[in-house]
Short mmCIF file of C-alpha atoms and ligand atoms in Angstrom, two decimals:
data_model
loop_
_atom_site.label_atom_id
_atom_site.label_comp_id
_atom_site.label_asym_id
_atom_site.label_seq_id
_atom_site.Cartn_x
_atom_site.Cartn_y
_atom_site.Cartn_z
CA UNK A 1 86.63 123.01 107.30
CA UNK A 2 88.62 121.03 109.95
CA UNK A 3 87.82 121.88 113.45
CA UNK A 4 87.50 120.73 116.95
CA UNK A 5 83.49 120.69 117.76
CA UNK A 6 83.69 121.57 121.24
CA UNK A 7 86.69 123.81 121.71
CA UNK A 8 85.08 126.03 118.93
CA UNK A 9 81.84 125.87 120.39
CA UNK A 10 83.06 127.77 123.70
CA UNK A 11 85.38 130.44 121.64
CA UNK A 12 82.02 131.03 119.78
CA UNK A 13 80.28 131.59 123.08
CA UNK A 14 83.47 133.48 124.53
CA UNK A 15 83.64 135.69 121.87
CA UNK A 16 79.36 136.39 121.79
CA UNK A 17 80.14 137.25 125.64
CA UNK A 18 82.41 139.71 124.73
CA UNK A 19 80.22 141.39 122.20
CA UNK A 20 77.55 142.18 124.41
CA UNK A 21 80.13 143.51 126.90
CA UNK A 22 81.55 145.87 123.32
CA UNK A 23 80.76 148.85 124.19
CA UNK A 24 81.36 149.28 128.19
CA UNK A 25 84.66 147.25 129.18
CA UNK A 26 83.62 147.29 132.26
CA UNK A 27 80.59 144.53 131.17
CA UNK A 28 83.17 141.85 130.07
CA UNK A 29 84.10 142.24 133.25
CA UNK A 30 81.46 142.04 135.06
CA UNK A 31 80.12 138.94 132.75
CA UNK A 32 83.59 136.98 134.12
CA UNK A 33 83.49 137.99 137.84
CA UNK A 34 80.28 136.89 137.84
CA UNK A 35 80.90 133.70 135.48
CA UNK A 36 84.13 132.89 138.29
CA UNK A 37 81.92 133.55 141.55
CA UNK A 38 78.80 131.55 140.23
CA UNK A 39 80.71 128.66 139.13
CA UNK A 40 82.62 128.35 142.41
CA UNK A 41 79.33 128.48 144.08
CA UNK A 42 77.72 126.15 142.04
CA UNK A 43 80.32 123.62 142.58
CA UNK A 44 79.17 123.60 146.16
CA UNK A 45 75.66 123.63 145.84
CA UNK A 46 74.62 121.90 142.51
CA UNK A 47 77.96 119.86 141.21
CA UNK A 48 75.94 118.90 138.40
CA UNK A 49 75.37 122.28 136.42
CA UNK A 50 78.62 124.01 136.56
CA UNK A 51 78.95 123.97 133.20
CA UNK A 52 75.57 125.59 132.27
CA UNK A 53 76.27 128.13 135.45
CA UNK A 54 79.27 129.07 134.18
CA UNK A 55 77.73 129.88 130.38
CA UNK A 56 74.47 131.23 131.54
CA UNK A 57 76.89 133.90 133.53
CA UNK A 58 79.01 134.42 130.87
CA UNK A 59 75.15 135.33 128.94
CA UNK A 60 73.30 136.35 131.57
CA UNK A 61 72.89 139.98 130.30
CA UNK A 62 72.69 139.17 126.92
CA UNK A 63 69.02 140.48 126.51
CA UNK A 64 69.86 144.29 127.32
CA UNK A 65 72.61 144.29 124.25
CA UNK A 66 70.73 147.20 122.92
CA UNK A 67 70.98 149.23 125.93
CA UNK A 68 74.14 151.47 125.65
CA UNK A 69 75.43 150.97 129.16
CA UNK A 70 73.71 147.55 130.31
CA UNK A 71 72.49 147.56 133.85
CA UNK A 72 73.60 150.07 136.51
CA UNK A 73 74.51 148.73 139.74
CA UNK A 74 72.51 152.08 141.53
CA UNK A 75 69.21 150.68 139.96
CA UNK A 76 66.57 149.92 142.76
CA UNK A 77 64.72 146.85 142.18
CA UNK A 78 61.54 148.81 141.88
CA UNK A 79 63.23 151.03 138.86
CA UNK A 80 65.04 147.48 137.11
CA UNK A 81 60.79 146.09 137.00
CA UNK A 82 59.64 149.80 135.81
CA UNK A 83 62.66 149.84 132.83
CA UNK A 84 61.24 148.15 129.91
CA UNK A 85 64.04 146.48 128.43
CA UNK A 86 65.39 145.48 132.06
CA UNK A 87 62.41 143.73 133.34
CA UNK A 88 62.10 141.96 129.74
CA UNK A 89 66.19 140.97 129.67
CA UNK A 90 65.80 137.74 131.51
CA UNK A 91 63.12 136.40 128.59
CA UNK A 92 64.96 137.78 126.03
CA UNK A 93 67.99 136.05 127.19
CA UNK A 94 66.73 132.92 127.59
CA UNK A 95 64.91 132.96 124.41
CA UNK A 96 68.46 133.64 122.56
CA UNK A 97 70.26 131.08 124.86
CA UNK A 98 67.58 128.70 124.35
CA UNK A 99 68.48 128.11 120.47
CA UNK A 100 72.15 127.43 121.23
CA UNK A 101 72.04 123.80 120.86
CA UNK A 102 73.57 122.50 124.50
CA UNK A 103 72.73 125.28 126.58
CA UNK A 104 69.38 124.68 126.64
CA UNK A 105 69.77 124.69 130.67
CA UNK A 106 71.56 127.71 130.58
CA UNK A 107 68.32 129.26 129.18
CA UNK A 108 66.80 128.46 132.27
CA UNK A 109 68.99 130.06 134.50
CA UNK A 110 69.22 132.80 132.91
CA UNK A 111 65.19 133.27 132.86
CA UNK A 112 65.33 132.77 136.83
CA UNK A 113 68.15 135.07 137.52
CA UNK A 114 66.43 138.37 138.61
CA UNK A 115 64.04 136.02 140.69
CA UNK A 116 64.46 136.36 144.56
CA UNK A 117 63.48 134.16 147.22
CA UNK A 118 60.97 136.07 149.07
CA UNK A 119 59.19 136.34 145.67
CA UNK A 120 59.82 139.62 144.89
CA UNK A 121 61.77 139.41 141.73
CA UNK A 122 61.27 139.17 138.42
CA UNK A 123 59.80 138.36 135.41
CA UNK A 124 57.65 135.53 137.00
CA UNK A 125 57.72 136.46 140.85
CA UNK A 126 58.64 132.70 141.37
CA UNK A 127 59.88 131.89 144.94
CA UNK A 128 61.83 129.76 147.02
CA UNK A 129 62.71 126.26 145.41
CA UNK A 130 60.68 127.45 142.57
CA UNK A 131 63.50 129.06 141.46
CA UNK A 132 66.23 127.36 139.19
CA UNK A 133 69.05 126.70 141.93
CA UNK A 134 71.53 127.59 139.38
CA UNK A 135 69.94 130.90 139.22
CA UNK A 136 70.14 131.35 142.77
CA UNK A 137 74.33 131.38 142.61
CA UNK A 138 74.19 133.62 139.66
CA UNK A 139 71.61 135.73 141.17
CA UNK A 140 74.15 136.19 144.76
CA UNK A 141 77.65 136.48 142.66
CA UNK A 142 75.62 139.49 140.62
CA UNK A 143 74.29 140.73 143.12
CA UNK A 144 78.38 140.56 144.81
CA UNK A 145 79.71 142.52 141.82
CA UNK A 146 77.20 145.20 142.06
CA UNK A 147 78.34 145.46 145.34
CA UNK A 148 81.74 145.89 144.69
CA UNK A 149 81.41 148.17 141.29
CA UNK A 150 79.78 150.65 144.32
CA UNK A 151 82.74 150.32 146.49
CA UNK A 152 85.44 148.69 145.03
CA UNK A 153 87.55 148.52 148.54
CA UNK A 154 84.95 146.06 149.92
CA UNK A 155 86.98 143.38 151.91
CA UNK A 156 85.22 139.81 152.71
CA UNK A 157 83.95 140.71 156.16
CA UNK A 158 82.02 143.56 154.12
CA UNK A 159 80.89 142.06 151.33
CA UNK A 160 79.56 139.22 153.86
CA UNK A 161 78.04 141.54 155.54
CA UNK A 162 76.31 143.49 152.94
CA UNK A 163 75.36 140.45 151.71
CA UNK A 164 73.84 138.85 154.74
CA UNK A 165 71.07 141.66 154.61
CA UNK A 166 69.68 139.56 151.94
CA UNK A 167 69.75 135.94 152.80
CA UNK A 168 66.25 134.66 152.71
CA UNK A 169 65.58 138.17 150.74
CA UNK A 170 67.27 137.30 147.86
CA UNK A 171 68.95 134.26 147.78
CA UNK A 172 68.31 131.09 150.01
CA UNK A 173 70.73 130.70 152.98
CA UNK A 174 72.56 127.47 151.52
CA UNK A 175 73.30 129.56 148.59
CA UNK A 176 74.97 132.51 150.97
CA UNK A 177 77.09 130.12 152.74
CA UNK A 178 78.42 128.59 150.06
CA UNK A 179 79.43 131.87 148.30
CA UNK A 180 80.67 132.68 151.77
CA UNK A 181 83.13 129.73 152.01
CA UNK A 182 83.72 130.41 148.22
CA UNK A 183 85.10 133.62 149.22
CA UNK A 184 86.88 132.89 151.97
CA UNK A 185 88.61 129.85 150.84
CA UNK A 186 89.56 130.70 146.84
CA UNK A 187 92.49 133.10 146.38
CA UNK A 188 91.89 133.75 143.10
CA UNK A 189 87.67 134.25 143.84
CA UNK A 190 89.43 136.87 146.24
CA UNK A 191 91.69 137.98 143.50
CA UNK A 192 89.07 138.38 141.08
CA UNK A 193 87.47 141.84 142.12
CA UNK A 194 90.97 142.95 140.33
CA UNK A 195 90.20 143.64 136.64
CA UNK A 196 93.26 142.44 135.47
CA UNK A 197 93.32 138.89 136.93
CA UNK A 198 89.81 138.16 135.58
CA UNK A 199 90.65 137.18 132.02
CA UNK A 200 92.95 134.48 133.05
CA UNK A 201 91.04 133.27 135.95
CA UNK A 202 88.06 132.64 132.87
CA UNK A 203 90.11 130.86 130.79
CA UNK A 204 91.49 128.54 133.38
CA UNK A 205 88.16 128.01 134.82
CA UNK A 206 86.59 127.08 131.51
CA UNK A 207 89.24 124.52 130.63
CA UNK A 208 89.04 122.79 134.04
CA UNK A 209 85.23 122.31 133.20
CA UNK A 210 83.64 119.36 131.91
CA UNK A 211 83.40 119.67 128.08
CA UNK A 212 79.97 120.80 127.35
CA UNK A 213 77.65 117.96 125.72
CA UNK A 214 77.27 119.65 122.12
CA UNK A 215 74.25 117.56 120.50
CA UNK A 216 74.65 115.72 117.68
CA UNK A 217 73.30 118.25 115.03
CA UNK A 218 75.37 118.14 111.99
CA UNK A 219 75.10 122.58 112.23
CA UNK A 220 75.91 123.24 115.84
CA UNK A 221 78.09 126.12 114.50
CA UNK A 222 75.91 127.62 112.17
CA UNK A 223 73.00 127.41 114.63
CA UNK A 224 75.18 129.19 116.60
CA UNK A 225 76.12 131.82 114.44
CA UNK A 226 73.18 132.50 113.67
CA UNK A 227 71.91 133.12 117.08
CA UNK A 228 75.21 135.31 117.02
CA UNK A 229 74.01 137.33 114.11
CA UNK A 230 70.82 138.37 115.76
CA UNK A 231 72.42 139.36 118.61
CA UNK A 232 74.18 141.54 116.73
CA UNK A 233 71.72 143.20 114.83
CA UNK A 234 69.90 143.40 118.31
CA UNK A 235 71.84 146.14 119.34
CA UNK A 236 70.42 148.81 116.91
CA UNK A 237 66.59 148.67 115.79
CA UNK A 238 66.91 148.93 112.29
CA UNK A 239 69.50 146.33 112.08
CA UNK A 240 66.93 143.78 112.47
CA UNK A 241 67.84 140.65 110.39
CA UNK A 242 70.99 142.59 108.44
CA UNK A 243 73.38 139.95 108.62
CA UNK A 244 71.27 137.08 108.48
CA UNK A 245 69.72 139.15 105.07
CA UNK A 246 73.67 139.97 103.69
CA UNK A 247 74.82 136.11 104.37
CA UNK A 248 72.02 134.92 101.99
CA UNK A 249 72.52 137.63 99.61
CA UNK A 250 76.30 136.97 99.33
CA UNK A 251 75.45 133.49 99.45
CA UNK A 252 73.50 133.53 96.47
CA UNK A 253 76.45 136.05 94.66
CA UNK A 254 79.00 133.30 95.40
CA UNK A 255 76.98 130.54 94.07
CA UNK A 256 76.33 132.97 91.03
CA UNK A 257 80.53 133.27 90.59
CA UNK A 258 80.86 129.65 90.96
CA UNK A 259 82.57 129.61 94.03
CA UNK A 260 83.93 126.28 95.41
CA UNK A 261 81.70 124.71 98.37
CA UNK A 262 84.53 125.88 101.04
CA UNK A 263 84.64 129.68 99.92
CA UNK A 264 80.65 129.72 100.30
CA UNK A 265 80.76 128.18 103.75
CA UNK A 266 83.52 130.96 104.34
CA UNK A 267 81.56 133.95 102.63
CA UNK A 268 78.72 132.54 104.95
CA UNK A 269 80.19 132.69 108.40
CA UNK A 270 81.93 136.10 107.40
CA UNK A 271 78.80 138.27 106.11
CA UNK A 272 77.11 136.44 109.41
CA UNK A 273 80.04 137.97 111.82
CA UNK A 274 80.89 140.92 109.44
CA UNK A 275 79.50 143.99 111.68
CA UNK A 276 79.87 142.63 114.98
CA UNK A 277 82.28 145.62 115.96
CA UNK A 278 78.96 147.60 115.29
CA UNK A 279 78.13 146.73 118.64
CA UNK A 280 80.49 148.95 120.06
CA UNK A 281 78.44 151.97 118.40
CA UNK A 282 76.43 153.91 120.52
CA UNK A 283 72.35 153.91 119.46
CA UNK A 284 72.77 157.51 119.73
CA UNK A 285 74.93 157.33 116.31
CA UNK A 286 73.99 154.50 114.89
CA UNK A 287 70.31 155.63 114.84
CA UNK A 288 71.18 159.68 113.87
CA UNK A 289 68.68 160.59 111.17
CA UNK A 290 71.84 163.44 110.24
CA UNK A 291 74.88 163.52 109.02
CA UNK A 292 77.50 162.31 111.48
CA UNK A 293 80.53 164.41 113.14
CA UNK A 294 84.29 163.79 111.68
CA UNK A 295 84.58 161.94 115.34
CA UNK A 296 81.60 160.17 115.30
CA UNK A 297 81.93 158.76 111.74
CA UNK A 298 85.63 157.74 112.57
CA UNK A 299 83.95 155.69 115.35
CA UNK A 300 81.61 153.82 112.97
CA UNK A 301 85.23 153.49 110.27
CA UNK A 302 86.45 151.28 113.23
CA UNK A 303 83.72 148.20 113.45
CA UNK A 304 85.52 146.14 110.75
CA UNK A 305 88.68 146.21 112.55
CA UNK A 306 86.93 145.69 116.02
CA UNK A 307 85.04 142.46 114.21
CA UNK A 308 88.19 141.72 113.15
CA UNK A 309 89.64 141.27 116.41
CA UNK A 310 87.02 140.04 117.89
CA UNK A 311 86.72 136.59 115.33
CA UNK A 312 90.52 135.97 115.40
CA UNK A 313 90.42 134.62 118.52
CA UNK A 314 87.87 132.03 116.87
CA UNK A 315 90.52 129.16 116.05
CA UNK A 316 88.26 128.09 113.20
CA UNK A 317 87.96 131.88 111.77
CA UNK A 318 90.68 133.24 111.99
CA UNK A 319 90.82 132.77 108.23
CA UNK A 320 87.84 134.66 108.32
CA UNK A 321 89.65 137.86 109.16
CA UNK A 322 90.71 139.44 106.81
CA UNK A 323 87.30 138.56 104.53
CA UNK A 324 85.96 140.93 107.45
CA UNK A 325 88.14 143.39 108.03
CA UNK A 326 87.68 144.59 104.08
CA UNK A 327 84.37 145.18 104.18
CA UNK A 328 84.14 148.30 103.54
CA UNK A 329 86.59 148.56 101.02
CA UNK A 330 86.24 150.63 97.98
CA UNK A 331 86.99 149.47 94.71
CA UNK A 332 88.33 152.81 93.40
CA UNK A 333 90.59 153.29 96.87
CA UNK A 334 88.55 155.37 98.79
CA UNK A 335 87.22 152.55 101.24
CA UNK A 336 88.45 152.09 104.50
CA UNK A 337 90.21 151.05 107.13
CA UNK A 338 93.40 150.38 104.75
CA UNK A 339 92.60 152.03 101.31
CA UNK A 340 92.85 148.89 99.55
CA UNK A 341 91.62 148.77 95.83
CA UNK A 342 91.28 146.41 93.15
CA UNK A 343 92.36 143.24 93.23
CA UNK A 344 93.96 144.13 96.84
CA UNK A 345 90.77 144.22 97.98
CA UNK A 346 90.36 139.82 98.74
CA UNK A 347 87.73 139.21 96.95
CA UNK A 348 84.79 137.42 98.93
CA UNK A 349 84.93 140.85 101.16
CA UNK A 350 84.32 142.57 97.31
CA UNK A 351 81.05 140.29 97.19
CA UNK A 352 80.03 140.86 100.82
CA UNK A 353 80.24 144.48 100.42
CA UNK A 354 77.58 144.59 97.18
CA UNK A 355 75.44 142.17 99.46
CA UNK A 356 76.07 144.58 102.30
CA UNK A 357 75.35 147.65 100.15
CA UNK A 358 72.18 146.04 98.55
CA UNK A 359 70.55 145.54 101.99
CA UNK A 360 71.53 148.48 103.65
CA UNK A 361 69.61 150.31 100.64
CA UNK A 362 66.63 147.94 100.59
CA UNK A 363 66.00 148.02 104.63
CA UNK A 364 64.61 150.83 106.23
CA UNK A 365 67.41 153.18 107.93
CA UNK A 366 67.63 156.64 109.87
CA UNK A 367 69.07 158.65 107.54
CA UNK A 368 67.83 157.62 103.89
CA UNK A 369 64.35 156.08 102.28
CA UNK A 370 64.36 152.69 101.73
CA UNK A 371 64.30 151.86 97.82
CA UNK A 372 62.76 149.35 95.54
CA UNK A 373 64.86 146.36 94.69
CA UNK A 374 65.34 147.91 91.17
CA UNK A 375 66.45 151.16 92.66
CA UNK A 376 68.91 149.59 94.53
CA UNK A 377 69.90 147.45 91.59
CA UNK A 378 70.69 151.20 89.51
CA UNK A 379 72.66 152.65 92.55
CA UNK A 380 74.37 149.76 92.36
CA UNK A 381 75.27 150.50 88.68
CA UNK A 382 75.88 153.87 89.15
CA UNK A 383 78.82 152.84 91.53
CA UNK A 384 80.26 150.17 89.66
CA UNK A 385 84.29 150.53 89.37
CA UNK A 386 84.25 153.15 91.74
CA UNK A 387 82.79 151.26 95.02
CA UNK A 388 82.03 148.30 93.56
CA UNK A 389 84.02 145.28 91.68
CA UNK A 390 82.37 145.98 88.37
CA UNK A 391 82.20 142.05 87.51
CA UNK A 392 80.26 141.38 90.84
CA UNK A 393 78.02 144.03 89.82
CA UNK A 394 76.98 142.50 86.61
CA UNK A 395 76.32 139.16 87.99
CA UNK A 396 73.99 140.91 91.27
CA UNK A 397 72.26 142.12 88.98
CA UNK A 398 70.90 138.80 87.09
CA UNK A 399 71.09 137.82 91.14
CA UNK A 400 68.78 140.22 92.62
CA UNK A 401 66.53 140.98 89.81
CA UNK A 402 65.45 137.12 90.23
CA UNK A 403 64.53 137.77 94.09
CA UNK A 404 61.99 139.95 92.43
CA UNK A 405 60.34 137.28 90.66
FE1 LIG B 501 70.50 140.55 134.58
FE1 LIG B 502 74.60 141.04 135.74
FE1 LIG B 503 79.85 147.06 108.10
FE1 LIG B 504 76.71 145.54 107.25
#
């Protein structure tokens, strides 16, 4: 696979900010107002980490992916430490940024950036210089949005205003003043509390940054993917290692078929990404122990398009795409999104969906009992030529018997 290192390394990131932010628009956008506004600030005040400021916004939130609608601005500090999954987001975060080789910094922001100055933050109640600088202009340009997702008519003498009540509460006073000039001096920081001038103002910010240093690790990508994958199967409990499971089960179906070394990189990265548009599910259906509403279901029929769209914007898998998008493709027809069958169907999504199916049966979910690998193995059977690529079927079957063994 021929690709540039370092401009695939940030779509990767781009498009892992943008599945967090799935479900609720309004969280992509709050992920680049505040990725615009702390990278401005940190220009001023520490020149040195723009680039991991500007990625550690773009992630800072990434540890509440499996709450439905993310932070609300109207949550008192008091309720954010009381919430569970908001007073743990900051370790979480960190802990997934952490294993993205090069943003190891970035993990460190984003553990400080719900600390305050007066001590009063959290998780570690860390105060004053303490506290990662970089997580101190993050902390004031989040703290900015929430301000304006309240009242979006703020104007600067507002904001400033609003915002004053806090220096030395929340953020140090260099760190006010410098988002205060940032404000007042940037157009487009100005600009920026318009929704529709964000996505622009990200892109152009991220390609006047330094390029990121990606280590030399010969699987930068796949260590990334993989973090992706687990932030995808974050979202809904009993997702818990899916597509990290699927990608070694199709994996070992591809090696089965004698696939070529380039189709089982591809079959990997594809059963990796293939349900990302599942994070645009609610928990509420995702987790229903009943059958689903006509509306509902049609929701959950959309994820392989919504991965779909997601990964082409992924230079290096955009021949991914379609592998994706078929999925859930039936052999007999009766699939979806398109109704392919056959031979339409391309044929390493055929694989992914037996790997797909075979997990889905052998993990615990909502609404069936988990079976025994040699249950699944006879379901498996029972479907072959109507859901399944019959040939695929007789070779999981040597496949996944030997897992048994
Ligand atoms: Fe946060
Ligand atoms: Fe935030
Ligand atoms: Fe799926
Ligand atoms: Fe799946």
């Amino acid at each position: 696979m021929e690709f540039n290192l370092e401009s695939s390394f940030s779509q990767i990131i781009n498009a892992l900010s943008q599945i967090i932010a799935l479900e609720n628009h309004q969280r992509i956008f709050h992920a680049w107002r505040v990725a615009v506004l702390a990278t401005e600030v940190a220009r001023k005040i520490t020149p040195e980490d723009i680039n991991q400021v500007f990625y550690a916004s773009l992630l800072h939130d990434v540890g509440t992916v499996s709450l439905d609608n993310g932070i609300r601005p109207q949550l008192s500090l008091d309720q954010q430490r009381a919430h569970p999954v908001i007073f743990a987001h900051p370790v979480k975060g960190a802990r997934i940024v952490q294993e993205i080789p090069g943003l190891e910094q970035a993990a460190e922001i984003i553990m400080d950036h719900h600390e305050r100055w007066d001590g009063a933050g959290y998780p570690h109640e860390k105060r004053n210089e303490d506290i990662n600088i970089g997580a101190q202009c993050l902390r004031i340009a989040d703290s900015y949005d929430f301000c304006l997702q309240d009242n979006p008519r703020l104007d600067y003498e507002q904001s400033m205003k609003q915002l004053g009540e806090q220096k030395n509460k929340e953020f140090c006073s260099s760190v006010y003043e410098a988002f205060s000039e940032v404000l007042a001096h940037n157009e487009y920081c100005r600009e920026i509390s318009r929704d529709e001038c964000l996505e622009e103002a990200v892109v152009e910010l991220q390609q006047s940054l330094p390029r990121l240093q990606c280590p030399d690790k010969s699987d930068v990508i796949g260590i990334t993917l993989r973090v992706f994958a687990r932030v995808i199967d974050a979202k809904h409990l009993y997702t818990s290692g899916h597509s990290q499971r699927v990608s070694q089960y199709a994996m070992l179906l591809a090696e089965a078929l004698h696939l070529d070394h380039d189709e089982i990189s591809r079959i990997k990265w594809a059963s990796l990404l293939h349900d990302a548009g599942k994070v645009a599910i609610p928990q509420s259906i995702l987790n229903k122990p009943g059958p689903l509403s006509e509306e509902e279901f049609a929701l959950v029929k959309r994820h392989p398009e919504t991965t779909a769209d997601i990964i082409k914007y992924i230079d290096v898998f955009k021949n991914l795409v379609p592998t994706v998008r078929h999925h859930h493709e039936h052999f007999n027809g009766r699939g979806y999104p398109d109704h392919l069958e056959s031979q339409q169907i391309p044929y390493l999504s055929r694989i992914i969906t037996v790997a797909d199916a075979f997990d889905a049966m052998t993990s615990p979910r909502p609404y069936q009992r988990m079976k025994s690998i040699h249950e699944a193995l006879a379901e498996l059977e029972q479907q072959k030529d109507s859901q399944f690529d019959g040939e695929i079927i007789n070779q999981a079957k040597e496949v996944f018997t030997a897992l048994t063994v």
